[in-house]
Amino acid sequence: MKLRRCWRIQLSRVDEDLLLISAWLNIGMDAMHGIEQNGDKFWTKIWESFCANNTYGITRSSTSLSSRWGNINRETSRFTGFMAKVEAQNKSGITDEDKASHEQDQEALCIKAEKLRLKTIKEEGRIMTMDTSGMNDKEIIYFENLKDRILARQIVWNSC
């Protein structure tokens, strides 16, 4: 039951996004007002258009629509940049799907590397601030050596 509800929410979100995009295009390209409108008036008109054409029974404020538009715009820009990279790699015999798949793999690797880097920073921070007062001599020496290696690694990274 929860899966169906989430699916419906996702579908209505896509429909709402399409409605928002349509309203933004129609209001923004209005020859009578166009880019002459101030921000509040512009988003009020988008909200009015959105409400007039909304058959989903979900109400949104003009601020909510403006915020959602920011997300759509950001993700669209990311996608456009992603596709520009794909198209720039014009290797013979490789389809657009292959290029897109390769770019996705590269992005996934970058995300994994960043997660690992953040996990390492967190763990090194924990080690650097660890209280060794309750440890025996061997444990203290072990953690002091770890701290020295962490500091040496940070010095190398900071000098690059």
Tab-separated table of C-alpha atoms in Angstrom:
chain	number	residue	atom	x	y	z
A	1	MET	CA	0.000	0.000	0.000
A	2	LYS	CA	2.823	2.387	0.862
A	3	LEU	CA	4.546	1.686	-2.462
A	4	ARG	CA	1.399	2.586	-4.407
A	5	ARG	CA	0.994	5.787	-2.425
A	6	CYS	CA	4.612	6.780	-3.104
A	7	TRP	CA	4.123	5.969	-6.788
A	8	ARG	CA	1.024	8.187	-6.944
A	9	ILE	CA	2.886	10.982	-5.184
A	10	GLN	CA	5.749	10.679	-7.675
A	11	LEU	CA	3.348	10.724	-10.645
A	12	SER	CA	1.489	13.737	-9.305
A	13	ARG	CA	4.835	15.456	-8.649
A	14	VAL	CA	5.843	14.956	-12.292
A	15	ASP	CA	2.451	16.260	-13.434
A	16	GLU	CA	2.777	19.243	-11.096
A	17	ASP	CA	6.290	19.904	-12.393
A	18	LEU	CA	5.018	19.873	-15.977
A	19	LEU	CA	2.218	22.249	-14.999
A	20	LEU	CA	4.718	24.558	-13.260
A	21	ILE	CA	7.058	24.516	-16.261
A	22	SER	CA	4.161	25.293	-18.590
A	23	ALA	CA	3.034	28.192	-16.389
A	24	TRP	CA	6.591	29.537	-16.168
A	25	LEU	CA	7.025	29.398	-19.944
A	26	ASN	CA	3.639	30.985	-20.650
A	27	ILE	CA	4.056	33.813	-18.132
A	28	GLY	CA	7.737	34.395	-18.902
A	29	MET	CA	7.154	34.576	-22.640
A	30	ASP	CA	4.064	36.779	-22.387
A	31	ALA	CA	4.709	39.553	-24.915
A	32	MET	CA	2.641	42.037	-22.900
A	33	HIS	CA	4.573	41.643	-19.655
A	34	GLY	CA	7.494	39.292	-20.293
A	35	ILE	CA	10.668	40.156	-18.433
A	36	GLU	CA	9.329	43.556	-17.362
A	37	GLN	CA	7.618	41.983	-14.324
A	38	ASN	CA	9.088	42.138	-10.840
A	39	GLY	CA	9.743	38.847	-9.035
A	40	ASP	CA	6.723	38.852	-6.721
A	41	LYS	CA	4.290	39.770	-9.485
A	42	PHE	CA	5.859	37.198	-11.811
A	43	TRP	CA	5.492	34.360	-9.288
A	44	THR	CA	1.968	35.483	-8.379
A	45	LYS	CA	0.991	35.157	-12.048
A	46	ILE	CA	2.648	31.741	-12.252
A	47	TRP	CA	0.771	30.701	-9.100
A	48	GLU	CA	-2.531	31.917	-10.606
A	49	SER	CA	-1.876	29.976	-13.814
A	50	PHE	CA	-0.824	26.904	-11.834
A	51	CYS	CA	-3.975	27.027	-9.679
A	52	ALA	CA	-6.243	27.624	-12.676
A	53	ASN	CA	-4.938	24.513	-14.453
A	54	ASN	CA	-4.300	22.305	-11.404
A	55	THR	CA	-6.618	19.290	-11.422
A	56	TYR	CA	-4.641	17.328	-8.820
A	57	GLY	CA	-6.265	18.838	-5.737
A	58	ILE	CA	-2.941	19.838	-4.204
A	59	THR	CA	-2.420	23.494	-3.397
A	60	ARG	CA	0.958	25.184	-3.461
A	61	SER	CA	1.986	28.716	-2.518
A	62	SER	CA	3.831	30.974	-4.951
A	63	THR	CA	6.880	30.625	-2.672
A	64	SER	CA	6.619	26.832	-2.886
A	65	LEU	CA	6.383	27.022	-6.674
A	66	SER	CA	9.377	29.368	-6.825
A	67	SER	CA	11.396	26.993	-4.642
A	68	ARG	CA	10.399	23.985	-6.760
A	69	TRP	CA	11.327	25.925	-9.900
A	70	GLY	CA	14.792	26.501	-8.427
A	71	ASN	CA	15.201	22.732	-7.993
A	72	ILE	CA	13.944	22.001	-11.510
A	73	ASN	CA	16.234	24.660	-12.957
A	74	ARG	CA	19.263	23.340	-11.033
A	75	GLU	CA	18.666	19.730	-12.095
A	76	THR	CA	18.028	20.776	-15.694
A	77	SER	CA	21.331	22.650	-15.715
A	78	ARG	CA	23.102	19.581	-14.321
A	79	PHE	CA	21.528	17.400	-17.004
A	80	THR	CA	22.456	19.888	-19.734
A	81	GLY	CA	26.062	19.915	-18.538
A	82	PHE	CA	26.066	16.132	-18.375
A	83	MET	CA	24.785	15.868	-21.960
A	84	ALA	CA	27.305	18.465	-23.166
A	85	LYS	CA	30.083	16.278	-21.753
A	86	VAL	CA	28.605	13.218	-23.459
A	87	GLU	CA	28.321	14.975	-26.808
A	88	ALA	CA	31.852	16.367	-26.519
A	89	GLN	CA	33.212	12.828	-26.373
A	90	ASN	CA	32.696	12.127	-30.042
A	91	LYS	CA	34.449	8.758	-30.328
A	92	SER	CA	33.615	6.708	-33.393
A	93	GLY	CA	31.524	3.588	-32.924
A	94	ILE	CA	30.149	4.723	-29.574
A	95	THR	CA	26.452	5.468	-29.281
A	96	ASP	CA	24.947	8.265	-27.223
A	97	GLU	CA	23.644	5.607	-24.827
A	98	ASP	CA	27.180	4.248	-24.364
A	99	LYS	CA	28.480	7.762	-23.718
A	100	ALA	CA	25.692	8.482	-21.239
A	101	SER	CA	26.312	5.174	-19.467
A	102	HIS	CA	30.035	5.944	-19.236
A	103	GLU	CA	29.309	9.414	-17.816
A	104	GLN	CA	26.920	7.894	-15.267
A	105	ASP	CA	29.597	5.389	-14.256
A	106	GLN	CA	32.145	8.202	-13.897
A	107	GLU	CA	29.733	10.254	-11.794
A	108	ALA	CA	28.974	7.215	-9.612
A	109	LEU	CA	32.712	6.695	-9.066
A	110	CYS	CA	33.155	10.350	-8.127
A	111	ILE	CA	30.274	10.088	-5.652
A	112	LYS	CA	31.754	6.925	-4.113
A	113	ALA	CA	35.175	8.565	-3.866
A	114	GLU	CA	33.666	11.626	-2.181
A	115	LYS	CA	31.736	9.430	0.288
A	116	LEU	CA	34.931	7.543	1.111
A	117	ARG	CA	36.834	10.826	1.550
A	118	LEU	CA	34.165	12.155	3.931
A	119	LYS	CA	34.085	8.870	5.853
A	120	THR	CA	37.889	8.997	6.171
A	121	ILE	CA	37.792	12.599	7.392
A	122	LYS	CA	35.170	11.666	9.984
A	123	GLU	CA	37.164	8.643	11.179
A	124	GLU	CA	40.416	10.610	11.293
A	125	GLY	CA	38.676	13.345	13.280
A	126	ARG	CA	37.455	10.729	15.745
A	127	ILE	CA	40.977	9.321	16.095
A	128	MET	CA	42.586	12.762	16.472
A	129	THR	CA	40.211	13.723	19.306
A	130	MET	CA	40.228	10.331	21.013
A	131	ASP	CA	40.815	10.366	24.765
A	132	THR	CA	43.654	7.927	25.450
A	133	SER	CA	43.832	8.549	29.200
A	134	GLY	CA	42.045	5.278	30.040
A	135	MET	CA	44.158	3.123	27.699
A	136	ASN	CA	47.152	0.925	28.401
A	137	ASP	CA	50.609	1.886	27.089
A	138	LYS	CA	50.396	-0.246	23.911
A	139	GLU	CA	47.029	1.252	22.950
A	140	ILE	CA	48.326	4.784	23.597
A	141	ILE	CA	51.380	4.155	21.384
A	142	TYR	CA	49.143	2.670	18.667
A	143	PHE	CA	46.827	5.691	18.600
A	144	GLU	CA	49.710	8.170	18.799
A	145	ASN	CA	51.245	6.480	15.727
A	146	LEU	CA	47.880	6.696	13.945
A	147	LYS	CA	47.665	10.400	14.789
A	148	ASP	CA	51.192	10.969	13.455
A	149	ARG	CA	50.298	9.230	10.162
A	150	ILE	CA	47.104	11.279	9.858
A	151	LEU	CA	49.016	14.521	10.441
A	152	ALA	CA	51.711	13.522	7.926
A	153	ARG	CA	49.028	12.737	5.317
A	154	GLN	CA	47.311	16.080	5.967
A	155	ILE	CA	50.602	17.950	5.563
A	156	VAL	CA	51.157	16.266	2.177
A	157	TRP	CA	47.586	17.083	1.044
A	158	ASN	CA	47.810	20.703	2.193
A	159	SER	CA	51.110	21.262	0.379
A	160	CYS	CA	49.642	20.199	-3.006
